[in-house]
CSV table of C-alpha atoms in Angstrom, one decimal:
chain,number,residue,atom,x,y,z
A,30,UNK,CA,55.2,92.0,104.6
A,31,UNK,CA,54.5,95.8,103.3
A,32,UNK,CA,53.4,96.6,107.0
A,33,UNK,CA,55.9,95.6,109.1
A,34,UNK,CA,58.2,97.1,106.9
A,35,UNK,CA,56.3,100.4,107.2
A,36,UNK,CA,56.9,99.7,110.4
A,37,UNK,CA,60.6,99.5,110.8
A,38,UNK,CA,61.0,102.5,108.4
A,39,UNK,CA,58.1,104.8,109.9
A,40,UNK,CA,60.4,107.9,109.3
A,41,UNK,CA,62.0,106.7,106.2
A,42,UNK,CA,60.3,109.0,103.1
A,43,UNK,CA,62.5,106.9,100.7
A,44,UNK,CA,61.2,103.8,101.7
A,45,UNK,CA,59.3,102.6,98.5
A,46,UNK,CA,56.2,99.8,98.5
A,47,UNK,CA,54.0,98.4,96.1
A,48,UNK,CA,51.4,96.3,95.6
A,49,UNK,CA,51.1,94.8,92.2
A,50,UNK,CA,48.2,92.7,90.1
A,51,UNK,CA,48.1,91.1,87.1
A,52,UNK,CA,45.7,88.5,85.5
A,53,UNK,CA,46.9,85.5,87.6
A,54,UNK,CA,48.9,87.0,91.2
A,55,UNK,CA,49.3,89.6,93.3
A,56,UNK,CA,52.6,90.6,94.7
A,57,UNK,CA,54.2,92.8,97.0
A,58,UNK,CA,57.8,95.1,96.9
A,59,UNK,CA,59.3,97.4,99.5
A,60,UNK,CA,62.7,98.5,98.9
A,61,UNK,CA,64.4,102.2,99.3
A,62,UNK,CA,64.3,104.1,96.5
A,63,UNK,CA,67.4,106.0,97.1
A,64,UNK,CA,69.7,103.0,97.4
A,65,UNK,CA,68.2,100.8,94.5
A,66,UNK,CA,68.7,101.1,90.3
A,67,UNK,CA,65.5,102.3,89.2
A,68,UNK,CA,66.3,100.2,86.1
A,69,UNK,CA,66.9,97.1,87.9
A,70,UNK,CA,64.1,97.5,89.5
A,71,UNK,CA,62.3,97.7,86.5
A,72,UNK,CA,63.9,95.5,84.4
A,73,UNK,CA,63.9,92.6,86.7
A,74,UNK,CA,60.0,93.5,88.2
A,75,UNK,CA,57.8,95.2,86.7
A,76,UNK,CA,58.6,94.5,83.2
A,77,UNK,CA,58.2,90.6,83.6
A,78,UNK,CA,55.5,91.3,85.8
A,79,UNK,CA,53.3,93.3,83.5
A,80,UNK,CA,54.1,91.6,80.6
A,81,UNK,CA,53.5,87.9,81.3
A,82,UNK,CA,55.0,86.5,79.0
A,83,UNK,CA,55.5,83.4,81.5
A,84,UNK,CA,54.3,83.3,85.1
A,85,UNK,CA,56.5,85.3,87.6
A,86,UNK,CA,56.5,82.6,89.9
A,87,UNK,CA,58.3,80.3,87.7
A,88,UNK,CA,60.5,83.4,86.5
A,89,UNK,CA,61.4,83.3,90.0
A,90,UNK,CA,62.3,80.3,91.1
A,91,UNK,CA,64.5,79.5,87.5
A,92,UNK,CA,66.5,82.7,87.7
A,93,UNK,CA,69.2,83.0,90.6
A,94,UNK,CA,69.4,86.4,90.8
A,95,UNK,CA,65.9,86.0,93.1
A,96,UNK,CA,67.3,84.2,96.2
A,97,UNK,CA,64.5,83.0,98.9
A,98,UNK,CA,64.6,85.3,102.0
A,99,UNK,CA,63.4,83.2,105.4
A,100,UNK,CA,63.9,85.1,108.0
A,101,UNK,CA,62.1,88.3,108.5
A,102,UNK,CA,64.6,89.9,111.1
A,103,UNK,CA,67.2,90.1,107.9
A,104,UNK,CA,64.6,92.2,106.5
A,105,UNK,CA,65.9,95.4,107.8
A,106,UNK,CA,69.8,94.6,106.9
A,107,UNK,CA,68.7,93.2,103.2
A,108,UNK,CA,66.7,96.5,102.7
A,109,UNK,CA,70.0,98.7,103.8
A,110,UNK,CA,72.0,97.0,101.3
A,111,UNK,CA,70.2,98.0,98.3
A,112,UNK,CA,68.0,94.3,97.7
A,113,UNK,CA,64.4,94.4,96.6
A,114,UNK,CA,62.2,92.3,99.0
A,115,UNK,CA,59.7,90.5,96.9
A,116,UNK,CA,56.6,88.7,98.1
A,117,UNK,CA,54.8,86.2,96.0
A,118,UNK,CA,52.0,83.6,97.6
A,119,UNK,CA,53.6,84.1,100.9
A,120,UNK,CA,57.4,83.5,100.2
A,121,UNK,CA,59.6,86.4,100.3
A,122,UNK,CA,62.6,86.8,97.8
A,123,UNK,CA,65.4,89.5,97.7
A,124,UNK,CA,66.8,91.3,94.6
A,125,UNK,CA,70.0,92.6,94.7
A,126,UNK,CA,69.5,96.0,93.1
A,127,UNK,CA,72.2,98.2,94.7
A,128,UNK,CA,73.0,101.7,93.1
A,129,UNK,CA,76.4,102.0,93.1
A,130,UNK,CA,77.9,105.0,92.4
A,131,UNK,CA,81.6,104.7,90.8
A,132,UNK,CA,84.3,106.1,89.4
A,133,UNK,CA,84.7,105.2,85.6
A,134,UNK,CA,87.9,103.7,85.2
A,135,UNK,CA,90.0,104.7,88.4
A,136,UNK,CA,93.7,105.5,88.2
A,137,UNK,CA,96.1,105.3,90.7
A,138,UNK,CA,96.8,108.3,92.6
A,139,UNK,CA,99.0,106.9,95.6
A,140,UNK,CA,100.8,103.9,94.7
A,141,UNK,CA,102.4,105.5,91.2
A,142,UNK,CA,104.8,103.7,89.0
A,143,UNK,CA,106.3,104.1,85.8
A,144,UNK,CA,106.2,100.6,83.5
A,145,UNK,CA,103.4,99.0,85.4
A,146,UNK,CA,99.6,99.1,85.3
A,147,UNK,CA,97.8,102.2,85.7
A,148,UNK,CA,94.7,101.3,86.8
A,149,UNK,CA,93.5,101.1,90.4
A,150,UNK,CA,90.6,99.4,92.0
A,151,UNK,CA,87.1,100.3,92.6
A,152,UNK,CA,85.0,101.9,95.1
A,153,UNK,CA,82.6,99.3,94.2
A,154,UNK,CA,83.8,95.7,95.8
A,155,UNK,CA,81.4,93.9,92.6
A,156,UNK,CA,84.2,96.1,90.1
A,157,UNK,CA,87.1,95.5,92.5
A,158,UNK,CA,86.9,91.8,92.1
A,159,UNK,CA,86.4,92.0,88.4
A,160,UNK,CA,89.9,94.1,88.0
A,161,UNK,CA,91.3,91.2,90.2
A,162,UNK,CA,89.9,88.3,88.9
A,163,UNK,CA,90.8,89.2,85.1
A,164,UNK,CA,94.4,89.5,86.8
A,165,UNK,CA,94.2,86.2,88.7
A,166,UNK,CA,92.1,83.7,86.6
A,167,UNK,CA,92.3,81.1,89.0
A,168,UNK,CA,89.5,78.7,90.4
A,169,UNK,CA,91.2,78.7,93.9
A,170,UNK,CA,90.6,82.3,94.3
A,171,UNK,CA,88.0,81.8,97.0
A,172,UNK,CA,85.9,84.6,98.6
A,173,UNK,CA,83.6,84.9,102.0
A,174,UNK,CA,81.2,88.2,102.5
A,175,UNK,CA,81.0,89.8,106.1
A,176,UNK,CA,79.5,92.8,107.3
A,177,UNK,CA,81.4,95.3,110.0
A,178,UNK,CA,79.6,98.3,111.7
A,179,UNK,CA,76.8,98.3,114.2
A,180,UNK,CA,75.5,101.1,112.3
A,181,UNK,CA,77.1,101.2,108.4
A,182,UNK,CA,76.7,97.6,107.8
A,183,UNK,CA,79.6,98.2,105.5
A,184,UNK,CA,80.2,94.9,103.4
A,185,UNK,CA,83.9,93.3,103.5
A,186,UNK,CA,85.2,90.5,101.1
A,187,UNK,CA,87.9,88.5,101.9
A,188,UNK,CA,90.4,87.2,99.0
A,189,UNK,CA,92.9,84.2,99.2
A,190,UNK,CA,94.1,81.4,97.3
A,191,UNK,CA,92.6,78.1,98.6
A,192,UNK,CA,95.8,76.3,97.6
A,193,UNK,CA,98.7,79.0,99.3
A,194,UNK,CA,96.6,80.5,101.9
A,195,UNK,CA,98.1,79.7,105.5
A,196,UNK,CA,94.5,78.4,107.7
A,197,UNK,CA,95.7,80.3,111.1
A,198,UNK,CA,96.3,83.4,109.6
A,199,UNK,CA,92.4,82.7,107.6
A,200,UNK,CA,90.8,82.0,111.1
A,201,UNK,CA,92.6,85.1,112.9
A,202,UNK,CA,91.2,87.3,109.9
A,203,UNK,CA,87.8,85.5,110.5
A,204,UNK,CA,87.6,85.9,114.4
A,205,UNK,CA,88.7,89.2,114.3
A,206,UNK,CA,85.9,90.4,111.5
A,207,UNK,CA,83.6,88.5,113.7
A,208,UNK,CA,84.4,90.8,116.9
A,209,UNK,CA,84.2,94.2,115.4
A,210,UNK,CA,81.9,96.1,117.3
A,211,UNK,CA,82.8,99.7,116.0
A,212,UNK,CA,79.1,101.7,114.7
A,213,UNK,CA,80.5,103.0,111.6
A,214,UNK,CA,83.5,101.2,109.2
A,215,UNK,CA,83.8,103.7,106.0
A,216,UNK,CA,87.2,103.3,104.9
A,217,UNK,CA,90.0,100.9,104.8
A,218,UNK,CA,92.0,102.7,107.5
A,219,UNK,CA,89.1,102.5,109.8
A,220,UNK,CA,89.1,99.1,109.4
A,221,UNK,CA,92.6,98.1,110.1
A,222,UNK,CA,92.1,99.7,113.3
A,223,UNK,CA,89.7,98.0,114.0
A,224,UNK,CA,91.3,94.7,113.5
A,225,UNK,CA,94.3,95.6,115.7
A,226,UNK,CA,96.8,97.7,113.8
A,227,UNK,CA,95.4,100.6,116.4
A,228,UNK,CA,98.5,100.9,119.3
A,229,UNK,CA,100.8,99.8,117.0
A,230,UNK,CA,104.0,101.7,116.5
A,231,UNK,CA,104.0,100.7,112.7
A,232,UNK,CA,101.6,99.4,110.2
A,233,UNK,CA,101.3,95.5,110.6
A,234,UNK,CA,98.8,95.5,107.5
A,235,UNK,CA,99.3,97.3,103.6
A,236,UNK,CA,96.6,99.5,102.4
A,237,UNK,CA,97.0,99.6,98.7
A,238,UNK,CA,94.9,100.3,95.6
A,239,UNK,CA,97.3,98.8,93.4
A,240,UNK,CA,95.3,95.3,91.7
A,241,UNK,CA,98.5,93.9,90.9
A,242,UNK,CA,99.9,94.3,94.3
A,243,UNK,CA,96.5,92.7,95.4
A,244,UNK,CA,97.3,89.4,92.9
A,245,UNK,CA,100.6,89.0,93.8
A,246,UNK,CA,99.8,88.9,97.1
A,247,UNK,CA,96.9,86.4,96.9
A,248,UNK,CA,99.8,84.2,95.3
A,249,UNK,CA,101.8,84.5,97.8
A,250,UNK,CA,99.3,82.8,100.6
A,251,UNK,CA,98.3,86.6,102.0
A,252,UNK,CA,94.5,87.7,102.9
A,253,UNK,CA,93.3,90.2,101.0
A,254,UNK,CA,90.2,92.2,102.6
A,255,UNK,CA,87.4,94.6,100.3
A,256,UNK,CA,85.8,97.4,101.6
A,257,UNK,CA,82.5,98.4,99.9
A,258,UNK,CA,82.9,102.3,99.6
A,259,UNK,CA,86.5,102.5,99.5
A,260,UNK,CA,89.3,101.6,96.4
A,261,UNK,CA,91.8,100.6,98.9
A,262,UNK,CA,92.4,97.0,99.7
A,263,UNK,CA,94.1,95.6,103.2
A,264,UNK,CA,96.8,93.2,102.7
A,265,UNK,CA,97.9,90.7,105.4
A,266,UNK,CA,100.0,89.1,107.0
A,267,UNK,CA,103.3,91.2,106.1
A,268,UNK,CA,106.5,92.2,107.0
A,269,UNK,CA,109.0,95.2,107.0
A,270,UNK,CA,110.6,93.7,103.4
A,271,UNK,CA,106.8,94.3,101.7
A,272,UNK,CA,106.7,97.4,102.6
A,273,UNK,CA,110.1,98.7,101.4
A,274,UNK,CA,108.7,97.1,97.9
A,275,UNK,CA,107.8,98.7,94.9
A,276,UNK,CA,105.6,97.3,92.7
A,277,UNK,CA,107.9,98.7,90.0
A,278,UNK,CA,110.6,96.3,92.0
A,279,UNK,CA,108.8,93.2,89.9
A,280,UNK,CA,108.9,94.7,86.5
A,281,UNK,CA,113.0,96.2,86.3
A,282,UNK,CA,115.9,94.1,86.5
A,283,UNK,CA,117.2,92.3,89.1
A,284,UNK,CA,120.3,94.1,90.3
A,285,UNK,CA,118.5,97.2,89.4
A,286,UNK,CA,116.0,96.8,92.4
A,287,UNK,CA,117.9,95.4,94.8
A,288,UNK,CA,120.3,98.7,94.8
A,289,UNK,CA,116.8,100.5,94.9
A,290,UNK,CA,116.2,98.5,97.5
A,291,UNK,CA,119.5,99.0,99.8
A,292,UNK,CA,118.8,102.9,99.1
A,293,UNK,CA,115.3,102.3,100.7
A,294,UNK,CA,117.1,100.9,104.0
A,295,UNK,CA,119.6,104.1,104.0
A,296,UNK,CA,117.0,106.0,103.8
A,297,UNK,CA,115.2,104.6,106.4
A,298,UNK,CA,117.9,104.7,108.8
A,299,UNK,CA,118.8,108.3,107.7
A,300,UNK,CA,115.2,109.9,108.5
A,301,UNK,CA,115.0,108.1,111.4
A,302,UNK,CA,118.7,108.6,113.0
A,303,UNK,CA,119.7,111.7,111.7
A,304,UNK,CA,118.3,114.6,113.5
A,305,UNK,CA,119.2,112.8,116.6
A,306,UNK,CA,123.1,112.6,115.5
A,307,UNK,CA,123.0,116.1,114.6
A,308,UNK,CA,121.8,116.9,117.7
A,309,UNK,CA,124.5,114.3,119.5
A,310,UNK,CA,127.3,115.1,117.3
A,311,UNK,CA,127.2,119.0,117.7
A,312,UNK,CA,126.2,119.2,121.5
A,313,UNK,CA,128.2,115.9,122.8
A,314,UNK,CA,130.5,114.5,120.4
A,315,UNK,CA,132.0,116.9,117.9
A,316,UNK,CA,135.3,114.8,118.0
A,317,UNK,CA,133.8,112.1,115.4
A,318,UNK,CA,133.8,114.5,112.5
A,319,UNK,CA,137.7,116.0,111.0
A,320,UNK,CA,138.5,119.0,112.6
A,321,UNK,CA,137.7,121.0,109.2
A,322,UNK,CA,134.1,119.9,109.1
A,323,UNK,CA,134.0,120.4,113.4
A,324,UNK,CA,134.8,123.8,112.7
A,325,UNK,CA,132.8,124.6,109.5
A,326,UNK,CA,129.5,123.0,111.8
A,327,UNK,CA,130.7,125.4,114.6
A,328,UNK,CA,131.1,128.2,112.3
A,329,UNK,CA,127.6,127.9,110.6
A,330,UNK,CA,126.0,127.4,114.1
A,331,UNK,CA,127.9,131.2,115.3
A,332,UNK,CA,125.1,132.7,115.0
A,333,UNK,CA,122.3,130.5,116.1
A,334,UNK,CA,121.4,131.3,119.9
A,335,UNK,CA,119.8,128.6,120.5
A,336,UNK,CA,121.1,124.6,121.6
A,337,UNK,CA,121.6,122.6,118.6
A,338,UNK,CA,118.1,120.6,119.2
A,339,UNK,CA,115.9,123.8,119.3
A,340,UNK,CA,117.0,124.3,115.8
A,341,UNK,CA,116.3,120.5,115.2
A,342,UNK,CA,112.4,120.8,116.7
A,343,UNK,CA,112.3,123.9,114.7
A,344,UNK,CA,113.1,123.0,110.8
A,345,UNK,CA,111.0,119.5,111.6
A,346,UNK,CA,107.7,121.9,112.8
A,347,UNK,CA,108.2,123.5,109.8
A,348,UNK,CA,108.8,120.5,107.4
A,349,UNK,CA,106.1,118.6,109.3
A,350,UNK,CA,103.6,121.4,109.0
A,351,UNK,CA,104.4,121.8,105.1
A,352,UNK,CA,104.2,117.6,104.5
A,353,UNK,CA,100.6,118.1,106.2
A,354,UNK,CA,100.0,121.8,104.3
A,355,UNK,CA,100.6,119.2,101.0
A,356,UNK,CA,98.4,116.8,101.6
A,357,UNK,CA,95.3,119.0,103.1
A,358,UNK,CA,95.4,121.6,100.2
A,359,UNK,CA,93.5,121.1,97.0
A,360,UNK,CA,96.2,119.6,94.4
A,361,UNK,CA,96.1,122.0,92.2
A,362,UNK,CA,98.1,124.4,94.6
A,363,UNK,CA,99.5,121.9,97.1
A,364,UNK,CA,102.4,121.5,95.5
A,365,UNK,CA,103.6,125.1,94.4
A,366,UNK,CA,102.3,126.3,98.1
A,367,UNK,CA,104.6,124.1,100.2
A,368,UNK,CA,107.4,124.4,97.5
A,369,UNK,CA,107.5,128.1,97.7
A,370,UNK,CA,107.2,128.1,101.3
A,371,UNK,CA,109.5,125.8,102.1
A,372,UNK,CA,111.8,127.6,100.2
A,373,UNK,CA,111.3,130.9,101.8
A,374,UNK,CA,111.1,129.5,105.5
A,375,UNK,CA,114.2,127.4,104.8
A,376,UNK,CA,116.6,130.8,103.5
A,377,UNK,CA,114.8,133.7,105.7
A,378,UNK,CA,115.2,131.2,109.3
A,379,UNK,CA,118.7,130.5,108.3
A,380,UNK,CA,119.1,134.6,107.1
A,381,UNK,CA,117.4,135.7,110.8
A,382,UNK,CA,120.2,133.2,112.4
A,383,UNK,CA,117.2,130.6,113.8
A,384,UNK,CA,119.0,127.6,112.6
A,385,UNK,CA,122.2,126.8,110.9
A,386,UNK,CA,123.0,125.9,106.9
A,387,UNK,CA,123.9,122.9,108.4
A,388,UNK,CA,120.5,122.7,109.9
A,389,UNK,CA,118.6,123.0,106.4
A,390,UNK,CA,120.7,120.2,104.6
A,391,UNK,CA,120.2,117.8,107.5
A,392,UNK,CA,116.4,118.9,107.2
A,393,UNK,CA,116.1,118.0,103.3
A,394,UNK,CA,118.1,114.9,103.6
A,395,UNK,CA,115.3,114.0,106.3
A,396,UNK,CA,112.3,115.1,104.2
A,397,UNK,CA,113.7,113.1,100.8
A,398,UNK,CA,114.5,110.0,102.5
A,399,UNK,CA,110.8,109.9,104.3
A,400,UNK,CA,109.5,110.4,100.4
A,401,UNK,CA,111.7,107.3,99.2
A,402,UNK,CA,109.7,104.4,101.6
A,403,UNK,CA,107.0,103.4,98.6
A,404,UNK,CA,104.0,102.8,101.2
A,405,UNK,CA,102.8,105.6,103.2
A,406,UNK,CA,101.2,104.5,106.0
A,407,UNK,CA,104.8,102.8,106.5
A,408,UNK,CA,105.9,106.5,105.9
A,409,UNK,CA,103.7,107.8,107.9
A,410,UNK,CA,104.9,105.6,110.7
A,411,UNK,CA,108.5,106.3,110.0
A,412,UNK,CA,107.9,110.3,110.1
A,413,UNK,CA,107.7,110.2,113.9
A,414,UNK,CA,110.3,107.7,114.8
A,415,UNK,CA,113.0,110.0,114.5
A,416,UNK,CA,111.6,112.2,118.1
A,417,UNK,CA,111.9,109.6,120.7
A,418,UNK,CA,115.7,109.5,119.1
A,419,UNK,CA,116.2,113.5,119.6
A,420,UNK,CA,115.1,112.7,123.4
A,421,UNK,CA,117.9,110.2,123.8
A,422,UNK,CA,120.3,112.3,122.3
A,423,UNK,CA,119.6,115.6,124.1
A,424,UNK,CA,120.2,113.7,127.2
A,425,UNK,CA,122.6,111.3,126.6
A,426,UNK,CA,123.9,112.0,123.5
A,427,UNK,CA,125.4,109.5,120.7
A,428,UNK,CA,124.6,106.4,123.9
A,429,UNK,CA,121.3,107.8,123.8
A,430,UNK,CA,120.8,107.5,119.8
A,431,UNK,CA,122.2,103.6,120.0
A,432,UNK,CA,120.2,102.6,122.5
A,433,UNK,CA,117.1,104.1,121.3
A,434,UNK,CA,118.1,102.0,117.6
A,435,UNK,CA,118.7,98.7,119.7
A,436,UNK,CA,115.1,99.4,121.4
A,437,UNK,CA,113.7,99.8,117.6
A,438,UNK,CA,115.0,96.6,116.7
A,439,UNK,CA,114.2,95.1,119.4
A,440,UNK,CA,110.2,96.5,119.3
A,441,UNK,CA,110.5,95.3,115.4
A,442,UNK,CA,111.6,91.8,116.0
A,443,UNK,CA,108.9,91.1,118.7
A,444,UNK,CA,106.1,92.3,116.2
A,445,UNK,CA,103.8,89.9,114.4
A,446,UNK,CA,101.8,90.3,112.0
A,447,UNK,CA,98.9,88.4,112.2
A,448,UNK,CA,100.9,85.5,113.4
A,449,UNK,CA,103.5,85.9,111.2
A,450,UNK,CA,107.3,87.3,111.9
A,451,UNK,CA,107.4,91.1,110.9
A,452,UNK,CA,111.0,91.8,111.1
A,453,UNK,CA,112.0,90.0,107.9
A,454,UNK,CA,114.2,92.7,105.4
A,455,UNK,CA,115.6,90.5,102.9
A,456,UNK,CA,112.7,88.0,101.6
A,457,UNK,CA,109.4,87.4,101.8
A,458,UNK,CA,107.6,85.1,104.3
A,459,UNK,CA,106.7,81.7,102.7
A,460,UNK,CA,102.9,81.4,103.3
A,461,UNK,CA,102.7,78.0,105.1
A,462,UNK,CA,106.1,77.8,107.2
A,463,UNK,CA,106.1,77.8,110.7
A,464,UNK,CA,107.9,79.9,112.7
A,465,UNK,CA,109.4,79.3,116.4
A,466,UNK,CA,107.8,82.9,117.1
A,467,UNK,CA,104.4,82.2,115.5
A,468,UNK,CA,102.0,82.8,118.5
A,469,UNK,CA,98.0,82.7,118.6
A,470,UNK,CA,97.1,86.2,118.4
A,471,UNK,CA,93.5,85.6,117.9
């Protein structure tokens, strides 16, 4: 064994082998130094080993944490995962001995809320599953292991309930894990890319870290997938209602989050539409606003030389470039950076007459509404929705802006989500129904 593993790692300096005796056997270890618990090693090895206390071939073959290893060409990938590969009288075994490094007690950092659960999940998939499972005691919590990447061999568990978990959606999840062919899969982004969230206009899959979003999925007959590497889980299928909920939604009271919720919609509609009816309004259709406000627009606007959507593409380059200034700088001085600049950008490009007062509300409304959506890669989506709408309205004005809506709502209620209806704003999709829509997308 020890040489044709020398001979698949020939320029791996890690690469660790032994030979060991005792008074009755002789056995043989290779495994990578850098990627396996020394103690592990040790404990479950060489401390038995030397000791013999009882033959390490029985020890072996009584304690499942050895499990036989047949076929050599799984050598290589059982090595890169962290196992042990242990040869005694010509039968090889593998020891799962993975290092893991991890961060103690992770707290969320994305998904915040105020009454619920503070913790987050775990880098590690092993701790991940523990956080969930002490959440969602249930036998019918089934899970599969796959590996993705040619090159990272990344793992990736998948989570459902055996009893609510719809079997198309489970084989589409399956089939489409089966065809990645990407070399390297490090984070959970990568890898709902991978599985076809790629030319999509908006996120048909939630990336959380939140283990209590993760459970209540998982009751509610979704997939949940586990990177190894990465505290964010995939949830799938969804629709457009999951991801204008909070989590905080299932903790308050009723009517409570279902005003949150009709706030959510504004806003959605308000940071998409509302640049592009500024821009209508003021350079098509002035006569839908009272003649007091026309005039008060007009008047703010006297000094601006510009058309009304040069001002537009010039407050959202600047909020756009502060939203990305906050999320690239270190924390610490994110926040006071892009508060003090907006502020100063905002007052000395309304001061030099670049855009209107006007202008700056209609920008803040449009930067506070995109902060309200609870999920950020549906955020993130949402951001750039509103620029195909200033197009329609610079050339056809307040038409332009409906049509370009009726094409959004038409786009949504095509999509489907791993099977599954997207467009769905008022309820959430019972796991098992049908649906005239429901195509094979697999």
């Amino acid at each position: 064994m020890l040489k044709r593993i020398e001979s698949l790692f020939a320029e791996s300096r890690d690469l660790t082998m032994h030979q060991l005796k005792n008074d009755e056997m002789t056995i043989e270890i290779a495994y990578i130094e850098t990627l396996c618990d020394g103690s592990k090693v040790s404990d479950f090895i060489l401390v038995p080993f030397t000791k013999q206390q009882q033959p390490f071939d029985e020890i072996i073959k009584i304690n499942p944490v050895y499990e036989p290893l047949d076929d050599p060409a799984k050598w290589t990938d059982t090595l890169l995962l962290g196992f042990v590969l242990i040869q005694v009288k010509d039968k090889i075994y593998k020891l799962d001995a993975a290092r893991i490094i991890r961060n103690e007690n992770p707290q969320t950092m994305v998904e915040t809320v105020i009454t619920g659960p503070q913790i987050a999940l775990s880098e590690d998939v092993i701790d991940s599953i523990n956080i969930i499972r002490s959440r969602y005691p249930s036998p019918e919590l089934a899970t599969e292991e796959r590996t993705v990447g040619t090159t990272s061999r990344t793992r990736v568990l998948l989570l459902y309930d055996k009893r609510s978990v719809d079997s198309n959606v489970l084989n589409m999840v399956r089939k489409r894990l089966d065809r990645i062919v990407v070399p390297m899969v490090t984070a959970s982004g990568q890898l709902s890319r991978a599985l076809g969230d790629r030319y999509k206009l908006f996120p048909t899959m939630i990336i959380t870290e939140r283990p209590d979003r993760v459970c209540n999925a998982i009751q509610d007959g979704k997939v949940v997938l586990l990177l190894q590497g990465s505290m964010f889980a995939i949830v799938l299928p969804v629709t457009f209602y999951d991801f204008l909920s909070a989590v905080d939604d299932q903790y308050d009271s009723f009517w409570m989050t279902r005003t949150l919720l009709v706030l959510r919609y504004i806003a959605v509609l308000l940071t998409i539409s509302l640049p592009a009816l500024y821009v209508a309004i003021v350079s098509y259709n002035p006569e839908l606003f009272r003649v007091q406000l026309t005039f008060s627009i007009a008047g703010s606007r006297s000094a601006v030389p510009y058309p009304s959507f040069i001002e537009v593409f010039i407050m959202l380059l600047m909020i756009e470039s502060l939203v990305e200034a906050s999320v690239r700088l270190p924390k610490y001085i994110g926040s006071t950076a892009t508060t003090v600049g907006g502020l100063i950008l905002g007052q000395a490009a309304q001061q030099a007459g670049l855009v209107s007062s006007i202008m700056i509300i209609v920008t803040s409304v449009v930067a506070i509404s995109n902060f309200v959506i609870p999920i950020n890669n549906m955020s993130t989506a949402i951001r750039f929705m509103k620029y195909p709408l200033i197009f329609m309205a610079i050339f056809f004005g307040i038409s332009g802006v409906t049509i370009g809506l009726f094409i959004y709502f038409v786009y949504l209620a095509d999509m489907r989500s791993f099977g599954k209806p997207y467009f769905r704003i008022f309820s959430k999709t019972p796991s098992q129904s049908g649906d005239i829509g429901q195509v094979d997308q697999g």
